[in-house]
Short mmCIF file of C-alpha atoms and ligand atoms in Angstrom, two decimals:
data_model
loop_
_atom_site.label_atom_id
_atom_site.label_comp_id
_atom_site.label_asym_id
_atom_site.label_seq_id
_atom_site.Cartn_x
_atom_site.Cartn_y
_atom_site.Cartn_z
CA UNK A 29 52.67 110.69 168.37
CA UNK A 30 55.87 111.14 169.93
CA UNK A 31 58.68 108.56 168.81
CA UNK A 32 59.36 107.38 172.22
CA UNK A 33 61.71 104.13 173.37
CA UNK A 34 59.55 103.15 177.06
CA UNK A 35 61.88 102.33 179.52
CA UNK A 36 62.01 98.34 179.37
CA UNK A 37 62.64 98.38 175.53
CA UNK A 38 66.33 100.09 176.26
CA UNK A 39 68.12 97.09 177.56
CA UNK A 40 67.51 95.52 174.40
CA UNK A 41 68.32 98.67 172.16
CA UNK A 42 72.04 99.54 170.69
CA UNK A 43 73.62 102.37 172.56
CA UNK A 44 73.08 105.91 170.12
CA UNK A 45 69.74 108.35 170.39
CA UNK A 46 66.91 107.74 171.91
CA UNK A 47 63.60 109.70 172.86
CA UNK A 48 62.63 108.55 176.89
CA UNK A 49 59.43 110.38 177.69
CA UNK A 50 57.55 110.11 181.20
CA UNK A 51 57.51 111.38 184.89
CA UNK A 52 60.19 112.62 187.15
CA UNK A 53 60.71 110.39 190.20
CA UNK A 54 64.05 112.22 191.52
CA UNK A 55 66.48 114.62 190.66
CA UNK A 56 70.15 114.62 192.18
CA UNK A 57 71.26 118.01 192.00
CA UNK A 58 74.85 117.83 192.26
CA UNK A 59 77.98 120.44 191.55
CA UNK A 60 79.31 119.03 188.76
CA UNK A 61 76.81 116.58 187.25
CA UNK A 62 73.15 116.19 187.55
CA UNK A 63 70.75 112.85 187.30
CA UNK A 64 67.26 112.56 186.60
CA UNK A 65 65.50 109.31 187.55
CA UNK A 66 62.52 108.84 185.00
CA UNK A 67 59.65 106.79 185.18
CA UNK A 68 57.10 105.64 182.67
CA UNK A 69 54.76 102.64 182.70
CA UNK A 70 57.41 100.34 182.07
CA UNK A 71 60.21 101.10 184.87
CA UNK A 72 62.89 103.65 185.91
CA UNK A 73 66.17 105.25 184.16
CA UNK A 74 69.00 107.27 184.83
CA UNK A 75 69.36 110.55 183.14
CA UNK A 76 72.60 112.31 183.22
CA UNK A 77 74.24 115.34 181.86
CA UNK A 78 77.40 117.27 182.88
CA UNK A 79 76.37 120.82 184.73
CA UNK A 80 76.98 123.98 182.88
CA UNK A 81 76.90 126.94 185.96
CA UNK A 82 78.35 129.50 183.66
CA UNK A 83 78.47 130.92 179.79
CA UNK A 84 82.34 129.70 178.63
CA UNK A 85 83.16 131.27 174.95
CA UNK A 86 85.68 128.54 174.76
CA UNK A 87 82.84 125.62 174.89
CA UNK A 88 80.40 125.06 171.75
CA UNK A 89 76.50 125.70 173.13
CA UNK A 90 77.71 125.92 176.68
CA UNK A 91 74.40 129.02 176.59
CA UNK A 92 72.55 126.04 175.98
CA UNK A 93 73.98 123.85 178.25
CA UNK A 94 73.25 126.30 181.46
CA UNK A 95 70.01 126.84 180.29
CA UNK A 96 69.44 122.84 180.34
CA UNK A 97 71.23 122.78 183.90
CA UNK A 98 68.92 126.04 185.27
CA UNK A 99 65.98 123.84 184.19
CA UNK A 100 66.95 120.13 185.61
CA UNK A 101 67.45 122.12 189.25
CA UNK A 102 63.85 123.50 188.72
CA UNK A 103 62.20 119.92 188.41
CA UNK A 104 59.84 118.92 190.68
CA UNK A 105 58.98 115.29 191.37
CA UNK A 106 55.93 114.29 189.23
CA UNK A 107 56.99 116.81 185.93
CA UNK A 108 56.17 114.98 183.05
CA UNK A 109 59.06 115.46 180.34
CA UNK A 110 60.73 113.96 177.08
CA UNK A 111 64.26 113.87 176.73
CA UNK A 112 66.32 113.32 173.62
CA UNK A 113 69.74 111.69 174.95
CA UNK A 114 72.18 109.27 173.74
CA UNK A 115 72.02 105.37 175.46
CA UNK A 116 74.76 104.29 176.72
CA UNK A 117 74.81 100.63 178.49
CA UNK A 118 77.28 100.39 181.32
CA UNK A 119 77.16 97.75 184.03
CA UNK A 120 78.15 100.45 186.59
CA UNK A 121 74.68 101.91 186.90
CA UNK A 122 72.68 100.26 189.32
CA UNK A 123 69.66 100.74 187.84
CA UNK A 124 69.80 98.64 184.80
CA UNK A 125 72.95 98.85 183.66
CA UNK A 126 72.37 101.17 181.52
CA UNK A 127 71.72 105.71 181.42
CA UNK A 128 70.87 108.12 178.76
CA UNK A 129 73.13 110.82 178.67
CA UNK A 130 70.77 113.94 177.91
CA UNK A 131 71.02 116.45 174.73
CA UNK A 132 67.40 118.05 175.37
CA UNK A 133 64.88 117.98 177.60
CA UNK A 134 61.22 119.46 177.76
CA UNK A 135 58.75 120.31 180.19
CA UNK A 136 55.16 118.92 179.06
CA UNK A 137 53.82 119.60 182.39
CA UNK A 138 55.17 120.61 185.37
CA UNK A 139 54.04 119.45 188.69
CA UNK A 140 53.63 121.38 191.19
CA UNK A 141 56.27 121.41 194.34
CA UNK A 142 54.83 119.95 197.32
CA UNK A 143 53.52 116.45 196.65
CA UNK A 144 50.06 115.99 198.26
CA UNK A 145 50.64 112.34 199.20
CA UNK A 146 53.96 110.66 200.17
CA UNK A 147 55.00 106.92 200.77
CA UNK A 148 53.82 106.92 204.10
CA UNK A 149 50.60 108.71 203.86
CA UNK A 150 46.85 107.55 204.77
CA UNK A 151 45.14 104.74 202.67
CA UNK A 152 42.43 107.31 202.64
CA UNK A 153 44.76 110.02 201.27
CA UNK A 154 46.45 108.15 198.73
CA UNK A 155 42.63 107.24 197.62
CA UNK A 156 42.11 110.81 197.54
CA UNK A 157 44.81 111.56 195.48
CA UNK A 158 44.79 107.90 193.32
CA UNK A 159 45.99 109.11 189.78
CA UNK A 160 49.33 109.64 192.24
CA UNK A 161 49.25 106.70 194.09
CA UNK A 162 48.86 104.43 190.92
CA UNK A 163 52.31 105.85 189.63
CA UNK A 164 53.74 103.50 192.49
CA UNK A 165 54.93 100.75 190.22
CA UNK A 166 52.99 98.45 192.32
CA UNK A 167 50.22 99.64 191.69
CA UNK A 168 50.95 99.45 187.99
CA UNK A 169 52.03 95.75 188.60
CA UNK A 170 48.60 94.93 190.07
CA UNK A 171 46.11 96.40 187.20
CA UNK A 172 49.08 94.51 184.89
CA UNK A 173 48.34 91.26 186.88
CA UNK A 174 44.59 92.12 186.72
CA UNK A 175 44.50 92.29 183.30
CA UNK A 176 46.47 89.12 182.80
CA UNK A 177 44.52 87.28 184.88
CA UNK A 178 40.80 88.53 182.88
CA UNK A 179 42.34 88.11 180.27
CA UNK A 180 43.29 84.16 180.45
CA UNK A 181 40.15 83.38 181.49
CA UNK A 182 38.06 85.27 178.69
CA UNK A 183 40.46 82.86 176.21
CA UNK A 184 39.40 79.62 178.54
CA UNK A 185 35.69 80.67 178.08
CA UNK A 186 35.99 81.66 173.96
CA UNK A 187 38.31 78.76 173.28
CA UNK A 188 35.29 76.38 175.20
CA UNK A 189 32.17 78.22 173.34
CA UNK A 190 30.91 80.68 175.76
CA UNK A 191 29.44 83.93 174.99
CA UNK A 192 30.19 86.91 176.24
CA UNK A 193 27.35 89.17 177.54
CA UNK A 194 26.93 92.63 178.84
CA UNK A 195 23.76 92.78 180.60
CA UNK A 196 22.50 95.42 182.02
CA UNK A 197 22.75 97.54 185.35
CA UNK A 198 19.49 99.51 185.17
CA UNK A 199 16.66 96.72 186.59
CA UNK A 200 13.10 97.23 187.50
CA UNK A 201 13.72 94.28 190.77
CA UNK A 202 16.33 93.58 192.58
CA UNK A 203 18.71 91.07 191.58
CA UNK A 204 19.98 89.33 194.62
CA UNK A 205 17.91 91.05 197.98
CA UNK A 206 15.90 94.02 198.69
CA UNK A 207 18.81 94.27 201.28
CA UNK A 208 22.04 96.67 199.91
CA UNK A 209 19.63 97.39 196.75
CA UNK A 210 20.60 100.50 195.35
CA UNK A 211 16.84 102.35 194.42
CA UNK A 212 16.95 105.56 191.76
CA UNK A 213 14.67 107.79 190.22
CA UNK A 214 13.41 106.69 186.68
CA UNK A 215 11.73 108.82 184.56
CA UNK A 216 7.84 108.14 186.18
CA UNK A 217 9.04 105.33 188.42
CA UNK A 218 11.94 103.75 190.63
CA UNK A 219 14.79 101.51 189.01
CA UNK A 220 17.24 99.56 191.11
CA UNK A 221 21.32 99.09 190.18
CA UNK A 222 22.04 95.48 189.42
CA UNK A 223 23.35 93.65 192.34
CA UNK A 224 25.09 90.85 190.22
CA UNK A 225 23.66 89.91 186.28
CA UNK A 226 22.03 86.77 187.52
CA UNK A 227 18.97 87.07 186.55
CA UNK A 228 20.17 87.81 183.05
CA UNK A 229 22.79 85.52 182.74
CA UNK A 230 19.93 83.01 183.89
CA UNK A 231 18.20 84.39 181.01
CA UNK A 232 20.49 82.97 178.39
CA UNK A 233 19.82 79.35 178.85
CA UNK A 234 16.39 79.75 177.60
CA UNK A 235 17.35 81.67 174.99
CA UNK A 236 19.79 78.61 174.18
CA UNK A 237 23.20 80.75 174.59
CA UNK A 238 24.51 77.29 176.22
CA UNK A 239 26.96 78.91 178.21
CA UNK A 240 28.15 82.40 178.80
CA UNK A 241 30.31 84.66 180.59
CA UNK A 242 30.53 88.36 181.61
CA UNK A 243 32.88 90.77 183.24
CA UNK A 244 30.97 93.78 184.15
CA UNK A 245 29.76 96.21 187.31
CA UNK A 246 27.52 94.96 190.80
CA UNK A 247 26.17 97.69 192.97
CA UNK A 248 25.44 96.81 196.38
CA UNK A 249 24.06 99.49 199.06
CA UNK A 250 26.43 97.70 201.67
CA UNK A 251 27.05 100.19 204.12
CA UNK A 252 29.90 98.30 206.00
CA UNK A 253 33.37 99.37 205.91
CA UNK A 254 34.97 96.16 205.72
CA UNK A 255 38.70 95.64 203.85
CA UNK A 256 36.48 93.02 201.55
CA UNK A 257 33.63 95.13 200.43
CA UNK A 258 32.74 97.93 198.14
CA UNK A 259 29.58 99.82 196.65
CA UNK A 260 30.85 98.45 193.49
CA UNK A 261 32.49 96.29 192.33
CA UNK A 262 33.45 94.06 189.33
CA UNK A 263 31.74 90.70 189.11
CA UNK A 264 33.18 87.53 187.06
CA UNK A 265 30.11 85.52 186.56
CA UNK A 266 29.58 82.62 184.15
CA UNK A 267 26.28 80.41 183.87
CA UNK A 268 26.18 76.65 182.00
CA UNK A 269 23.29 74.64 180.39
CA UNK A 270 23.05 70.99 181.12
CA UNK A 271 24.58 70.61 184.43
CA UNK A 272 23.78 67.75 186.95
CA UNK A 273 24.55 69.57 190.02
CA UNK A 274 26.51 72.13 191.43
CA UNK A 275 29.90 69.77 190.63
CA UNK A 276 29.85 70.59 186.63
CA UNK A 277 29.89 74.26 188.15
CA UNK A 278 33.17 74.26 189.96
CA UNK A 279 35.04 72.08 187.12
CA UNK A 280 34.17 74.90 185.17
CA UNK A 281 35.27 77.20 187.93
CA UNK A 282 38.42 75.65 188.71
CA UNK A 283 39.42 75.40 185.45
CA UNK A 284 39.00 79.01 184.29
CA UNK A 285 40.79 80.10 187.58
CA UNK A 286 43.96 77.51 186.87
CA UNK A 287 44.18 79.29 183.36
CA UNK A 288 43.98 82.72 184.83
CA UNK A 289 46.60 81.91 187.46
CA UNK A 290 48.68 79.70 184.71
CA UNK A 291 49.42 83.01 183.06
CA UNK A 292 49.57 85.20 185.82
CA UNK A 293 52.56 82.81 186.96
CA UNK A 294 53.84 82.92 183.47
CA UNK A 295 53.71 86.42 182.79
CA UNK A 296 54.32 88.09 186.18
CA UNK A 297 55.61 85.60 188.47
CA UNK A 298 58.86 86.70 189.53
CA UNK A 299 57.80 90.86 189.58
CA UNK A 300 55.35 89.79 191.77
CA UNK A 301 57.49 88.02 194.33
CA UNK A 302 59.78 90.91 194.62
CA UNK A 303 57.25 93.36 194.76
CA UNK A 304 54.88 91.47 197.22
CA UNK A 305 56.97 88.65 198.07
CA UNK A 306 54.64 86.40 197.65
CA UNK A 307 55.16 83.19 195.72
CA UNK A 308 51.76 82.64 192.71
CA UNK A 309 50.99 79.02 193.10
CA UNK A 310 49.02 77.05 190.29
CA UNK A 311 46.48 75.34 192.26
CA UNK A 312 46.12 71.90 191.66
CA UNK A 313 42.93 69.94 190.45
CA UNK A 314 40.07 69.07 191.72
CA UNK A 315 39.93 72.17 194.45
CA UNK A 316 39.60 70.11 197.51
CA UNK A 317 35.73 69.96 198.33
CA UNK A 318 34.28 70.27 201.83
CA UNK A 319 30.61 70.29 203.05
CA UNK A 320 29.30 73.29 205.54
CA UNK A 321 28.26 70.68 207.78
CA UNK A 322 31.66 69.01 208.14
CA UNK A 323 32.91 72.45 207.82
CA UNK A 324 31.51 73.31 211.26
CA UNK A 325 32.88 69.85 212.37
CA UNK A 326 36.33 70.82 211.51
CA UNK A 327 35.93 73.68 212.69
CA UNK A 328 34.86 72.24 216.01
CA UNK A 329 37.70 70.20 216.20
CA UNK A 330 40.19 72.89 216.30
CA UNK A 331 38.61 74.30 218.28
CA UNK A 332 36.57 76.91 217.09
CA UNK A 333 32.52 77.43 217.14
CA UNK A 334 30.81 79.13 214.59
CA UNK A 335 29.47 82.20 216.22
CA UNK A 336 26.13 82.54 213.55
CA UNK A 337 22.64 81.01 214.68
CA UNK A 338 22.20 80.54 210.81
CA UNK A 339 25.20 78.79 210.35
CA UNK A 340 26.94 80.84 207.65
CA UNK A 341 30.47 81.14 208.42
CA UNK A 342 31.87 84.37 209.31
CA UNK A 343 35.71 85.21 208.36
CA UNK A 344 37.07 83.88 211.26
CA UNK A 345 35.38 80.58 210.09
CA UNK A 346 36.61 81.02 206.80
CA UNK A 347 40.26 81.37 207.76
CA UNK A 348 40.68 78.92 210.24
CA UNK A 349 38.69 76.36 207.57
CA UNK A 350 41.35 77.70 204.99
CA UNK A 351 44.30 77.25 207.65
CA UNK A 352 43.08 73.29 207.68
CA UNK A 353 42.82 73.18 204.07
CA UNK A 354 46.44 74.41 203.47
CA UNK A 355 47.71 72.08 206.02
CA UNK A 356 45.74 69.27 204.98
CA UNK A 357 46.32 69.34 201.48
CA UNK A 358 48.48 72.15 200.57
CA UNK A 359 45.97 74.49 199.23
CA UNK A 360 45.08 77.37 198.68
CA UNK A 361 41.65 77.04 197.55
CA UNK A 362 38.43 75.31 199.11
CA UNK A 363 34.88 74.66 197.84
CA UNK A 364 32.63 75.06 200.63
CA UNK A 365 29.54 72.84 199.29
CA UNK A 366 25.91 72.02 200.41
CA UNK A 367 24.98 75.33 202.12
CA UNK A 368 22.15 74.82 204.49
CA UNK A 369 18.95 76.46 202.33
CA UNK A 370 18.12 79.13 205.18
CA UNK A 371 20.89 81.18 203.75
CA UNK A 372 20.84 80.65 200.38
CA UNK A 373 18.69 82.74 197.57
CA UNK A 374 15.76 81.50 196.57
CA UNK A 375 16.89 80.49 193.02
CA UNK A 376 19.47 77.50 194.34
CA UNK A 377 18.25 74.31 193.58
CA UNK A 378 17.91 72.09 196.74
CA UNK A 379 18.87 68.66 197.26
CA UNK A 380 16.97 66.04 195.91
CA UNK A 381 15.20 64.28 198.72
CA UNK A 382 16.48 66.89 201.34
CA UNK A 383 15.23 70.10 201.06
CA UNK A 384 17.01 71.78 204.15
CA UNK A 385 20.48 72.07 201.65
CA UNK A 386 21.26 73.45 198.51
CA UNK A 387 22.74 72.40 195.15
CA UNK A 388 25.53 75.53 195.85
CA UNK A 389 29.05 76.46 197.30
CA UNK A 390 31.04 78.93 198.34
CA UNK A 391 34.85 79.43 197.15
CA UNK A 392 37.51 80.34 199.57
CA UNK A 393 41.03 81.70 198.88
CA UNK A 394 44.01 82.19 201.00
CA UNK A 395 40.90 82.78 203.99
CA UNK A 396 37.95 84.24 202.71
CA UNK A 397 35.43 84.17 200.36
CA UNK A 398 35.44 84.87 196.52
CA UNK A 399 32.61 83.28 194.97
CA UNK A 400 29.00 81.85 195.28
CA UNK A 401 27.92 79.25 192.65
CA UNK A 402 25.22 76.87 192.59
CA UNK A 403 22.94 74.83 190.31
CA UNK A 404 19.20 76.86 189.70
CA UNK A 405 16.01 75.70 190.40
CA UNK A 406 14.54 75.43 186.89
CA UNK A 407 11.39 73.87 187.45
CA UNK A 408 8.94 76.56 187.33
CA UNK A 409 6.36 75.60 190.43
CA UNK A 410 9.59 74.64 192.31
CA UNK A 411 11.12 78.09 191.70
CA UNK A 412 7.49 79.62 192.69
CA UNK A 413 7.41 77.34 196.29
CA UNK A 414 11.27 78.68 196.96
CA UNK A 415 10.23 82.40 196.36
CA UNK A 416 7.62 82.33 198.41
CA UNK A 417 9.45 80.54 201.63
CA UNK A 418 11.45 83.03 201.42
CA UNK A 419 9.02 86.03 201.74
CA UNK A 420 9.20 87.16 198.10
CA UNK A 421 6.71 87.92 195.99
CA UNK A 422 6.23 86.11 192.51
CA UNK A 423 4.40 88.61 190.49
CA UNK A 424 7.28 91.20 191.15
CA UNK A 425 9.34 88.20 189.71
CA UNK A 426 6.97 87.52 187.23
CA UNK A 427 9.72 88.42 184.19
CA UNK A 428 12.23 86.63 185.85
CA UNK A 429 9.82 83.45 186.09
CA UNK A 430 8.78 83.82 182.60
CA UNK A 431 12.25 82.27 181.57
CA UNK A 432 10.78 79.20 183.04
CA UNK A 433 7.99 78.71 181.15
CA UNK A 434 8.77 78.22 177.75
CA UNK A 435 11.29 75.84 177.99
CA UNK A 436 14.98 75.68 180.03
CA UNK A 437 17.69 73.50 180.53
CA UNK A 438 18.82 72.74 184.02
CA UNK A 439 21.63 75.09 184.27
CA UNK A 440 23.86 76.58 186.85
CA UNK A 441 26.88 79.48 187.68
CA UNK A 442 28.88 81.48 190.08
CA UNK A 443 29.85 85.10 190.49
CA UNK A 444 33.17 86.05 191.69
CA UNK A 445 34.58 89.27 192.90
CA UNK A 446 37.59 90.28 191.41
CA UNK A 447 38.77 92.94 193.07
CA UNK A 448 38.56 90.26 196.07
CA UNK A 449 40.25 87.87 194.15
CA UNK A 450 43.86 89.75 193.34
CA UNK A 451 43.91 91.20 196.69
CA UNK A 452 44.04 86.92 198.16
CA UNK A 453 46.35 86.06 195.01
CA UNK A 454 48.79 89.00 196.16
CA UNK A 455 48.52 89.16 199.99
CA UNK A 456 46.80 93.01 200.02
CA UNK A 457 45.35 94.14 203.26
CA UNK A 458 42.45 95.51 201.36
CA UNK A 459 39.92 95.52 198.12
CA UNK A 460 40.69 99.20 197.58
CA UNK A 461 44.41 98.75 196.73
CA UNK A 462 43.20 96.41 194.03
CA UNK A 463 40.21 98.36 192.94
CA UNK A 464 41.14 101.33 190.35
CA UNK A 465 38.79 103.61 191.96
CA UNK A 466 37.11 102.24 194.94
CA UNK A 467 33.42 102.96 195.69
CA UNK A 468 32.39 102.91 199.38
CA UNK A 469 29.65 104.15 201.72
CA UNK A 470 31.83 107.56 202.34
CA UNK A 471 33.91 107.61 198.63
CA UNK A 472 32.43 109.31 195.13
CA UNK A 473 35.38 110.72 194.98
CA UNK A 474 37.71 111.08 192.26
P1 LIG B 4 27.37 86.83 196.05
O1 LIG B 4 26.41 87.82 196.58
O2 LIG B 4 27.94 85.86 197.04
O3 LIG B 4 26.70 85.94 194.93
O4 LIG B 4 28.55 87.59 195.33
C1 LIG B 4 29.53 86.86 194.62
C2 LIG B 4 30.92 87.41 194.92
O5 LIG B 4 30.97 88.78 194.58
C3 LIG B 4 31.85 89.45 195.45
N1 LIG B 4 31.12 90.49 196.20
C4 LIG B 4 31.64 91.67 196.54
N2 LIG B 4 32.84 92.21 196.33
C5 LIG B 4 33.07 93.45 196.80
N3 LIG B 4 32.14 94.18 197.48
C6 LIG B 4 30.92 93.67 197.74
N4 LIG B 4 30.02 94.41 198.39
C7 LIG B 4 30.62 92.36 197.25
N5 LIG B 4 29.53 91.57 197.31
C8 LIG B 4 29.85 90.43 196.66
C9 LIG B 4 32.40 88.42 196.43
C10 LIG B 4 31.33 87.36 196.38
O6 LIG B 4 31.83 86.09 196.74
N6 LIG B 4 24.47 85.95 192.06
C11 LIG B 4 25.39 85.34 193.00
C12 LIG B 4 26.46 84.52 192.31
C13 LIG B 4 25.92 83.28 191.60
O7 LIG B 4 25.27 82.46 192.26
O8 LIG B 4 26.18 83.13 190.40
C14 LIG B 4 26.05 86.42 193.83
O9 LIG B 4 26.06 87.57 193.47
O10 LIG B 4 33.63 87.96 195.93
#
C-alpha cells in the first residue's frame, strides 16, 4: 500500500518528504511557477514546483524538470495522482499554512477533460454522475456525520444490552401495508421486499432477546416524488420488552438520539457550521410531548386547519406544530402522541378504556416527521380483533400471530428514517443529498 501522509495529518508533521496522494481539484498554470490544489478524503493542499520550459545544461535534471512541468499543464481536474514533495509550513499560504513543494509526480488515472457535472448543475445530474458529486467535501462531511451519528447510538444500545439483528428483506407478507409493497418473483411463488423489520424485530421478544436494535434496508413501492421519500431507504428501528406504554418507548428514543447528536456535536460541530451554517443543538430531556388532539388545537389556534378528513397531519401541520414547539420551548424535537386508531397499523396497542387512540407517536424534527413508535398489541385475540377492523386477513398473518401464542412480554419500538434524519439535523433541501445512492420511482441508476 502506498506510504501516503492524507492531507489533515500534514499540519501536524515536521517539514521534510512526504508522499500526498489523491485527486486534482485545480491547477494554476502560470509562467514561472505552477500549483496543484490536491484533494483527498481529508481536505485540500497546495502543490508547487518552479516551471522548467526549456533543457538548460547548466541546471542538474532540468530534462526532468520540463518533463514534470509538460505533465502538470496536461492535468485535468479529477486526475488521481501521488506526489513525492518536500513539506514546508509557511503561514503565507492560505490554505493551511502550509505546501509541498513537488520532486515527482504520477498519473494513476487520468480524468478525462470536460467534467460531466459542475457546481451548478441539476440535482438530477449530479445524481447521475454521484461518485463526482460525493468528492464535494460536503458531501464527504455528511456520510462522516452519518457515520458518527450510527455509530453513537449502536454504543448507547450495546452499552444498555441490546442486540443487534439483521433480519431479513425477502418476506412472504407484507410488513407494514399491501400499499407501496414491493411484490417479486420467487422461485414457484411471489415474495414481497420488507417494508420496515417489524414484524421480526417483534419476533425477538418472544424469543426473549429483551431488547434489540437494527440498522438495515426498507423498500417501499412509494411512487411519490417528494424531497422526504425514497424506494429505499435505511431504517433505525429498535423494539423493548416490558414496557408500560408507549412513554418507556420514547425515553429510549430520546436517549439514543441525545447520544447520537452528543457526538455529532463533539466530533463535527464546528465543520458543520461552516459548511452548512447551521448550529447542532443537543436537545434537551424529556422531548416535549404533545397529543394529536391538542395538536389540531394548536394548530387551530394559529390559525391553521388540518386539511385531512382522517386527521393525520400533513407537512404543513407538521411545521407549523414544530414552529410552536421551538417557540414554546426552544426545541427542536416533538413527540406527537395518542394517534387517533383510524390511522394507525393494526399492531398498536390502543388505549385502555378508549379504543378510538393508540398507545403510539410520531417524532418530529426541525418540521417533519422522522419516526413512528408505539407500544404492540400483545394479547393474541386483541391482535386478531385489530387485524380484522382493519380489513386484513389473519391466516395470511398466521406466522406473525404465532409469536403470540406461546408466550410474550408486552413490548414496544419505533423505526426511524435516517436518511430523513441528517437531512433535518443539517438543513438539506432533500433525502437524496443525504442518501449515498438514492432509490426513487424514476432512479436504478448508478
Ligand atoms: P413508518 O412507516 O412511519 O413506521 O416509517 C418509519 C420512518 O421511516 C422513514 N420512512 C421513509 N424514509 C424515506 N422514504 C420512505 N419512503 C419512507 N417511509 C418511511 C420515516 C418514517 O418516519 N414499522 C413502523 C415503525 C415502528 O412502529 O416501529 C414504520 O415503519 O422517517
Amino acid at each position: 500500500m502506498t506510504t501516503r501522509s492524507t492531507v489533515s495529518s500534514l499540519s501536524a508533521l515536521p517539514e521534510g518528504a512526504v508522499v500526498v496522494a489523491g485527486w486534482v481539484d485545480t491547477v494554476r498554470d502560470q509562467k514561472a511557477v505552477q500549483f496543484v490544489i490536491l484533494r483527498d478524503e481529508t481536505g485540500a493542499v497546495q502543490l508547487v514546483t518552479k516551471a522548467v520550459r526549456e533543457i538548460d545544461p547548466e541546471v542538474a535534471d532540468s530534462a526532468g524538470r520540463m518533463a514534470l512541468t509538460e505533465l502538470i499543464g496536461t492535468l485535468n481536474a479529477g486526475t488521481f495522482i501521488t506526489v513525492t514533495g518536500e513539506l514546508v509550513h509557511d503561514e503565507r499560504v492560505k490554505l493551511g499554512g502550509l505546501e509541498v513543494k513537488i520532486q515527482s509526480l504520477t498519473v494513476i488515472a487520468a480524468a478525462e477533460p470536460e467534467p460531466p457535472i459542475a457546481d451548478d448543475s441539476s440535482s438530477d445530474k449530479r445524481m447521475d454522475w454521484r461518485f463526482l458529486d460525493l468528492r464535494r467535501p460536503e458531501a464527504n462531511l455528511i456520510f462522516r456525520v452519518q457515520t458518527t451519528f450510527e455509530h453513537a447510538m449502536r454504543c448507547w444500545w450495546v452499552d444498555n444490552g441490546f442486540i443487534e439483528l439483521h433480519t431479513p428483506k425477502l418476506m412472504a407478507s407484507a410488513s407494514e401495508s399491501r400499499a407501496e409493497l414491493f411484490e417479486m418473483d420467487y422461485f414457484e411463488t411471489k415474495a414481497y421486499l420488507a417494508q420496515s423489520p417489524q414484524f421480526f424485530k417483534q419476533m425477538a421478544q418472544p424469543a426473549g432477546f429483551g431488547a434489540i436494535f437494527e440498522i438495515g434496508p426498507a423498500f417501499r413501492a412509494d411512487p411519490s416524488f417528494t424531497s422526504r421519500h425514497a424506494t429505499e431507504f435505511t431504517s433505525v428501528d429498535a423494539e423493548i420488552s416490558w414496557v408500560d406504554s408507549h412513554e418507556d418507548v420514547m425515553a429510549m428514543h430520546e436517549a439514543v438520539i441525545v447520544a447520537g447528536l452528543t457526538a455529532v456535536k463533539d466530533k463535527h460541530g464546528e465543520a458543520i457550521q461552516t459548511a452548512f451554517g447551521v448550529e447542532v443543538t443537543v436537545p434537551a430531556q424529556p422531548f416535549p410531548r404533545i397529543s394529536l388532539a391538542d395538536a389540531h388545537e394548536i394548530l387551530k389556534g394559529r390559525g391553521y386547519t388540518v386539511p385531512r378528513a382522517d386527521g393525520d397531519l400533513d407537512p404543513e401541520g407538521e411545521r407549523q406544530l414544530s414552529a410552536y414547539v421551538k417557540e414554546e420551548f426552544g426545541h427542536e424535537f416533538v413527540f406527537v402522541t395518542d394517534y387517533f386508531t383510524g390511522i394507525r397499523p393494526f399492531y398498536h396497542m390502543r388505549h385502555e378504556g378508549n379504543p378510538e387512540l393508540t398507545n403510539s407517536y410520531d417524532l418530529l424534527f426541525n418540521g417533519t416527521e422522522i419516526s413512528t413508535g408505539a407500544q404492540r398489541e400483545h394479547r393474541v385475540d386483541v391482535l386478531i380483533g385489530q387485524a380484522k377492523d382493519k380489513g386484513l386477513d389473519p391466516e395470511e398473518l398466521d406466522f406473525y400471530l404465532d409469536f403470540f401464542r406461546h408466550g410474550v412480554p408486552p413490548h414496544g419500538g419505533f423505526g426511524m428514517g435516517l436518511a430523513r434524519f441528517l437531512m433535518l439535523l443539517l438543513g438539506l433541501p432533500s433525502i437524496r443529498e443525504t442518501t449515498y445512492l438514492f432509490r426513487g420511482p424514476n432512479r436504478l441508476l448508478p
